[in-house]
């Protein structure tokens, strides 16, 4: 079981919502907390609240889509705490609702840029540093239940979250050998300010299919007001990390939905005796041979002389 005491945690989107809940829960568990957020006023307020709770906290202004800024933020955090980051939480996220056929290039660039690109930037920035530090640790990325199934009104968002899930599954095959655990958190509704996510969107002047009228935003606020408390969500995440679990999905109400979704996928796969059984076996053997060869190559390249 991982001990969070004195570890340095880097949490994107940490000034509010799920990120602030994580900062609170893992800070109380003894971690030193660096929260990153694009909203400077909210960042300063969040740091003050964490410090009032007795948590060693520090704030870093950061647009997670800016790779150069991300590298500078990583350096600044290491300099401030005098230790490497060994707990990474890719939590920053945005959403924009609108029927998929009205979504524009700008809408896709924004939502995929933050929700998936921001996670990529976090992983590529910190994972090599964590491996080099040799202290183990844990990486968590926030995806969504929506990443398991597309939806007409959340097309770009669901696509980005599906990519996050797949990305973390890939890292989960590589990082444990370095002593680094991997968890992907897939929430449903969270009590947060994501209904106003469009307010952090850069002004580009481009056309958009995202609905931002007052009536629609008010209805979203009502939906999210009934979401899970961010601290409770973070406590579920902490338990999953301590248990070494890849998936954290603490929403029993989505079980039927997921069973239906994955049932439909499995129903599309025929039994081996229905379609060219000999060809299927040959394909399977070729794939296993490729995987075995790939594993041997990786082991040879990473073997310490």
Short mmCIF file of C-alpha atoms in Angstrom, two decimals:
data_model
loop_
_atom_site.label_atom_id
_atom_site.label_comp_id
_atom_site.label_asym_id
_atom_site.label_seq_id
_atom_site.Cartn_x
_atom_site.Cartn_y
_atom_site.Cartn_z
CA UNK A 1 0.00 0.00 0.00
CA UNK A 2 1.39 3.39 -0.98
CA UNK A 3 2.24 5.85 1.79
CA UNK A 4 1.29 9.41 0.82
CA UNK A 5 3.23 11.04 3.66
CA UNK A 6 5.63 13.75 2.41
CA UNK A 7 5.16 12.80 -1.23
CA UNK A 8 4.74 15.75 -3.60
CA UNK A 9 1.43 15.68 -5.47
CA UNK A 10 0.75 17.70 -8.62
CA UNK A 11 -2.96 18.22 -9.30
CA UNK A 12 -4.25 19.96 -12.42
CA UNK A 13 -7.59 21.73 -12.17
CA UNK A 14 -6.88 21.82 -8.45
CA UNK A 15 -8.55 25.13 -7.62
CA UNK A 16 -12.07 23.70 -7.58
CA UNK A 17 -14.26 20.66 -8.05
CA UNK A 18 -12.66 17.22 -8.27
CA UNK A 19 -9.15 18.67 -8.19
CA UNK A 20 -9.71 20.60 -4.98
CA UNK A 21 -11.31 17.53 -3.43
CA UNK A 22 -8.17 15.56 -4.27
CA UNK A 23 -5.95 18.30 -2.85
CA UNK A 24 -7.91 18.21 0.40
CA UNK A 25 -8.04 14.43 0.82
CA UNK A 26 -4.45 13.66 -0.16
CA UNK A 27 -3.18 16.71 1.70
CA UNK A 28 -4.83 15.41 4.86
CA UNK A 29 -3.14 12.07 4.15
CA UNK A 30 0.22 13.81 4.45
CA UNK A 31 1.10 14.70 0.87
CA UNK A 32 2.56 18.07 -0.04
CA UNK A 33 0.21 19.59 -2.58
CA UNK A 34 0.91 21.58 -5.73
CA UNK A 35 -2.30 22.65 -7.44
CA UNK A 36 -2.26 23.94 -10.99
CA UNK A 37 -5.10 25.89 -12.55
CA UNK A 38 -5.67 28.34 -15.38
CA UNK A 39 -7.71 30.66 -13.11
CA UNK A 40 -5.28 32.68 -11.01
CA UNK A 41 -7.84 34.19 -8.59
CA UNK A 42 -9.38 30.78 -7.89
CA UNK A 43 -5.90 29.30 -7.50
CA UNK A 44 -4.86 31.80 -4.83
CA UNK A 45 -8.11 31.28 -2.92
CA UNK A 46 -7.77 27.50 -3.05
CA UNK A 47 -4.18 27.58 -1.76
CA UNK A 48 -5.26 29.82 1.13
CA UNK A 49 -8.08 27.42 2.06
CA UNK A 50 -5.77 24.40 1.95
CA UNK A 51 -3.19 26.13 4.15
CA UNK A 52 -5.90 27.09 6.62
CA UNK A 53 -6.67 23.36 6.87
CA UNK A 54 -3.04 22.69 7.78
CA UNK A 55 -2.04 21.36 4.36
CA UNK A 56 1.34 22.20 2.81
CA UNK A 57 0.06 23.70 -0.44
CA UNK A 58 1.45 25.76 -3.30
CA UNK A 59 -0.20 27.10 -6.45
CA UNK A 60 1.01 27.08 -10.06
CA UNK A 61 -0.79 29.03 -12.81
CA UNK A 62 -0.98 26.65 -15.77
CA UNK A 63 -2.78 26.12 -19.05
CA UNK A 64 -2.45 22.34 -19.42
CA UNK A 65 -2.41 22.62 -23.21
CA UNK A 66 0.85 24.63 -23.11
CA UNK A 67 3.70 22.10 -23.11
CA UNK A 68 6.47 24.62 -22.50
CA UNK A 69 4.56 26.09 -19.56
CA UNK A 70 4.01 22.56 -18.24
CA UNK A 71 7.75 21.87 -18.20
CA UNK A 72 8.39 25.16 -16.39
CA UNK A 73 5.67 24.33 -13.85
CA UNK A 74 7.28 20.95 -13.17
CA UNK A 75 10.65 22.61 -12.58
CA UNK A 76 9.07 25.22 -10.30
CA UNK A 77 7.29 22.63 -8.18
CA UNK A 78 10.43 20.54 -7.76
CA UNK A 79 12.40 23.65 -6.81
CA UNK A 80 9.75 24.78 -4.33
CA UNK A 81 9.40 21.47 -2.48
CA UNK A 82 12.96 20.25 -2.98
CA UNK A 83 11.65 16.85 -4.09
CA UNK A 84 10.31 15.31 -7.29
CA UNK A 85 6.60 14.88 -7.95
CA UNK A 86 5.65 11.25 -7.30
CA UNK A 87 1.86 11.66 -7.24
CA UNK A 88 0.32 13.00 -10.45
CA UNK A 89 -3.37 13.81 -10.83
CA UNK A 90 -4.44 14.80 -14.35
CA UNK A 91 -7.76 16.26 -13.29
CA UNK A 92 -8.31 19.46 -15.30
CA UNK A 93 -11.25 19.10 -17.65
CA UNK A 94 -13.87 21.01 -19.60
CA UNK A 95 -17.16 20.13 -21.23
CA UNK A 96 -19.36 21.73 -23.80
CA UNK A 97 -22.83 20.49 -24.68
CA UNK A 98 -24.27 20.68 -28.18
CA UNK A 99 -25.52 18.26 -30.79
CA UNK A 100 -22.60 16.48 -32.43
CA UNK A 101 -23.46 17.60 -35.96
CA UNK A 102 -23.12 21.25 -34.90
CA UNK A 103 -19.66 20.85 -33.34
CA UNK A 104 -16.91 22.81 -35.08
CA UNK A 105 -13.17 22.39 -35.42
CA UNK A 106 -12.75 24.95 -32.64
CA UNK A 107 -15.03 22.93 -30.32
CA UNK A 108 -13.05 19.74 -30.93
CA UNK A 109 -9.72 21.52 -30.54
CA UNK A 110 -10.79 22.99 -27.20
CA UNK A 111 -12.28 19.89 -25.61
CA UNK A 112 -9.76 17.37 -26.94
CA UNK A 113 -6.94 19.80 -26.23
CA UNK A 114 -7.77 20.14 -22.53
CA UNK A 115 -9.32 16.75 -21.75
CA UNK A 116 -6.91 14.54 -23.69
CA UNK A 117 -4.00 16.76 -24.67
CA UNK A 118 -3.70 18.01 -21.10
CA UNK A 119 -3.41 14.44 -19.85
CA UNK A 120 -0.79 13.61 -22.48
CA UNK A 121 1.19 16.67 -21.46
CA UNK A 122 1.02 15.68 -17.81
CA UNK A 123 2.16 12.13 -18.47
CA UNK A 124 4.97 13.01 -20.88
CA UNK A 125 6.18 15.78 -18.57
CA UNK A 126 6.18 13.85 -15.31
CA UNK A 127 6.47 10.12 -16.01
CA UNK A 128 10.13 10.26 -17.16
CA UNK A 129 10.95 12.40 -14.12
CA UNK A 130 9.23 9.92 -11.81
CA UNK A 131 11.10 7.00 -13.34
CA UNK A 132 14.41 8.86 -13.06
CA UNK A 133 13.73 9.72 -9.41
CA UNK A 134 13.37 6.03 -8.60
CA UNK A 135 10.94 6.60 -5.73
CA UNK A 136 7.89 4.93 -7.23
CA UNK A 137 4.58 6.72 -6.95
CA UNK A 138 1.20 6.83 -8.62
CA UNK A 139 -0.43 8.52 -11.60
CA UNK A 140 -4.15 9.17 -11.87
CA UNK A 141 -6.10 10.63 -14.76
CA UNK A 142 -9.72 11.68 -14.59
CA UNK A 143 -11.76 10.29 -17.46
CA UNK A 144 -15.53 9.80 -17.26
CA UNK A 145 -18.23 7.17 -17.45
CA UNK A 146 -19.00 9.03 -20.67
CA UNK A 147 -15.72 7.69 -22.04
CA UNK A 148 -17.24 4.22 -22.32
CA UNK A 149 -20.10 5.34 -24.55
CA UNK A 150 -20.63 8.21 -26.97
CA UNK A 151 -23.52 10.63 -26.69
CA UNK A 152 -25.15 13.00 -29.12
CA UNK A 153 -24.75 16.06 -26.89
CA UNK A 154 -21.24 15.27 -25.61
CA UNK A 155 -19.42 13.92 -28.67
CA UNK A 156 -16.01 15.67 -28.35
CA UNK A 157 -16.00 15.25 -24.57
CA UNK A 158 -16.77 11.52 -24.70
CA UNK A 159 -14.18 10.98 -27.44
CA UNK A 160 -11.51 12.68 -25.33
CA UNK A 161 -12.41 10.71 -22.22
CA UNK A 162 -12.38 7.43 -24.17
CA UNK A 163 -8.85 8.30 -25.27
CA UNK A 164 -7.84 8.97 -21.65
CA UNK A 165 -9.12 5.56 -20.57
CA UNK A 166 -7.18 3.80 -23.32
CA UNK A 167 -4.04 5.84 -22.61
CA UNK A 168 -4.05 4.94 -18.93
CA UNK A 169 -4.64 1.27 -19.71
CA UNK A 170 -1.48 1.45 -21.83
CA UNK A 171 0.57 3.11 -19.08
CA UNK A 172 -0.73 0.48 -16.64
CA UNK A 173 1.13 -2.15 -18.66
CA UNK A 174 4.44 -0.29 -18.41
CA UNK A 175 4.71 1.71 -15.20
CA UNK A 176 4.31 -0.93 -12.45
CA UNK A 177 7.75 -2.31 -13.27
CA UNK A 178 9.06 1.12 -12.23
CA UNK A 179 7.10 1.02 -8.98
CA UNK A 180 4.51 3.46 -10.31
CA UNK A 181 0.83 2.62 -9.99
CA UNK A 182 -1.87 3.74 -12.43
CA UNK A 183 -5.53 4.55 -11.85
CA UNK A 184 -8.14 6.03 -14.16
CA UNK A 185 -11.03 7.70 -12.36
CA UNK A 186 -14.32 7.55 -14.26
CA UNK A 187 -16.91 9.74 -12.53
CA UNK A 188 -20.50 10.32 -13.51
CA UNK A 189 -21.85 13.57 -12.06
CA UNK A 190 -19.67 15.64 -9.71
CA UNK A 191 -20.74 18.68 -7.71
CA UNK A 192 -18.57 21.17 -9.57
CA UNK A 193 -18.56 24.28 -11.71
CA UNK A 194 -18.11 22.46 -15.02
CA UNK A 195 -21.38 24.00 -16.26
CA UNK A 196 -19.40 27.23 -16.59
CA UNK A 197 -16.38 25.60 -18.26
CA UNK A 198 -16.92 27.73 -21.36
CA UNK A 199 -15.86 30.78 -19.34
CA UNK A 200 -12.25 29.50 -19.34
CA UNK A 201 -12.27 28.90 -23.09
CA UNK A 202 -9.81 31.08 -25.02
CA UNK A 203 -11.42 33.69 -27.24
CA UNK A 204 -10.79 32.66 -30.84
CA UNK A 205 -13.71 34.26 -32.61
CA UNK A 206 -14.40 30.90 -34.22
CA UNK A 207 -17.88 29.47 -34.71
CA UNK A 208 -19.12 27.09 -32.05
CA UNK A 209 -21.89 24.59 -31.58
CA UNK A 210 -21.62 24.64 -27.78
CA UNK A 211 -24.78 25.80 -25.99
CA UNK A 212 -24.00 28.61 -23.55
CA UNK A 213 -27.32 30.44 -23.18
CA UNK A 214 -28.39 31.29 -19.64
CA UNK A 215 -31.29 28.84 -19.55
CA UNK A 216 -29.22 25.86 -20.66
CA UNK A 217 -26.36 26.67 -18.26
CA UNK A 218 -28.83 27.03 -15.40
CA UNK A 219 -30.25 23.58 -16.14
CA UNK A 220 -26.72 22.14 -16.11
CA UNK A 221 -26.04 23.76 -12.75
CA UNK A 222 -29.14 22.03 -11.39
CA UNK A 223 -27.94 18.65 -12.67
CA UNK A 224 -24.46 19.02 -11.21
CA UNK A 225 -25.75 20.31 -7.89
CA UNK A 226 -26.89 16.72 -7.24
CA UNK A 227 -23.50 15.25 -8.17
CA UNK A 228 -21.10 13.48 -5.83
CA UNK A 229 -19.25 15.69 -3.37
CA UNK A 230 -15.64 16.18 -4.65
CA UNK A 231 -14.11 15.14 -1.33
CA UNK A 232 -16.17 11.95 -1.26
CA UNK A 233 -15.05 11.21 -4.81
CA UNK A 234 -11.43 11.77 -3.79
CA UNK A 235 -11.83 9.39 -0.86
CA UNK A 236 -13.07 6.69 -3.25
CA UNK A 237 -10.05 7.43 -5.45
CA UNK A 238 -7.69 7.15 -2.49
CA UNK A 239 -9.10 3.73 -1.63
CA UNK A 240 -8.63 2.58 -5.26
CA UNK A 241 -5.03 3.81 -5.30
CA UNK A 242 -4.27 2.07 -2.01
CA UNK A 243 -5.79 -1.13 -3.39
CA UNK A 244 -3.75 -0.85 -6.60
CA UNK A 245 -6.87 -0.75 -8.78
CA UNK A 246 -6.74 0.50 -12.37
CA UNK A 247 -10.37 1.64 -12.51
CA UNK A 248 -12.18 3.80 -10.00
CA UNK A 249 -15.89 4.07 -10.84
CA UNK A 250 -17.70 4.74 -7.54
CA UNK A 251 -21.18 5.14 -9.06
CA UNK A 252 -23.36 2.04 -8.64
CA UNK A 253 -26.11 3.67 -10.68
CA UNK A 254 -24.06 3.27 -13.90
CA UNK A 255 -23.61 -0.51 -13.65
CA UNK A 256 -26.64 -1.30 -15.81
CA UNK A 257 -25.50 1.21 -18.44
CA UNK A 258 -22.01 -0.30 -18.60
CA UNK A 259 -23.36 -3.85 -18.71
CA UNK A 260 -25.52 -2.85 -21.68
CA UNK A 261 -22.68 -1.10 -23.47
CA UNK A 262 -20.14 -3.89 -23.08
CA UNK A 263 -22.82 -6.50 -23.73
CA UNK A 264 -23.51 -4.88 -27.12
CA UNK A 265 -19.78 -4.95 -27.90
CA UNK A 266 -19.43 -8.62 -26.99
CA UNK A 267 -22.58 -9.50 -28.94
CA UNK A 268 -20.85 -8.16 -32.07
CA UNK A 269 -18.05 -10.74 -31.69
CA UNK A 270 -18.97 -14.08 -33.31
CA UNK A 271 -18.13 -17.46 -31.83
CA UNK A 272 -14.93 -18.93 -33.24
CA UNK A 273 -16.81 -21.70 -35.08
CA UNK A 274 -18.95 -19.18 -36.98
CA UNK A 275 -16.26 -17.44 -39.02
CA UNK A 276 -13.14 -19.12 -40.44
CA UNK A 277 -11.98 -20.85 -37.26
CA UNK A 278 -8.60 -21.83 -38.76
CA UNK A 279 -7.93 -18.28 -39.87
CA UNK A 280 -8.86 -16.97 -36.44
CA UNK A 281 -6.41 -19.32 -34.76
CA UNK A 282 -3.63 -18.29 -37.14
CA UNK A 283 -4.32 -14.62 -36.48
CA UNK A 284 -4.24 -15.24 -32.74
CA UNK A 285 -0.94 -17.12 -32.94
CA UNK A 286 0.64 -14.38 -35.08
CA UNK A 287 -0.49 -11.73 -32.62
CA UNK A 288 0.86 -13.63 -29.62
CA UNK A 289 4.19 -14.12 -31.36
CA UNK A 290 4.38 -10.39 -32.06
CA UNK A 291 3.55 -9.55 -28.43
CA UNK A 292 6.18 -11.95 -27.13
CA UNK A 293 8.80 -10.48 -29.46
CA UNK A 294 7.85 -6.95 -28.40
CA UNK A 295 8.18 -7.85 -24.72
CA UNK A 296 11.64 -9.35 -25.31
CA UNK A 297 12.75 -6.22 -27.15
CA UNK A 298 11.50 -3.92 -24.41
CA UNK A 299 13.19 -6.02 -21.74
CA UNK A 300 16.47 -5.97 -23.68
CA UNK A 301 16.37 -2.21 -24.20
CA UNK A 302 15.53 -1.41 -20.56
CA UNK A 303 17.89 -3.94 -18.95
CA UNK A 304 20.40 -2.27 -16.69
CA UNK A 305 23.99 -3.07 -17.88
#
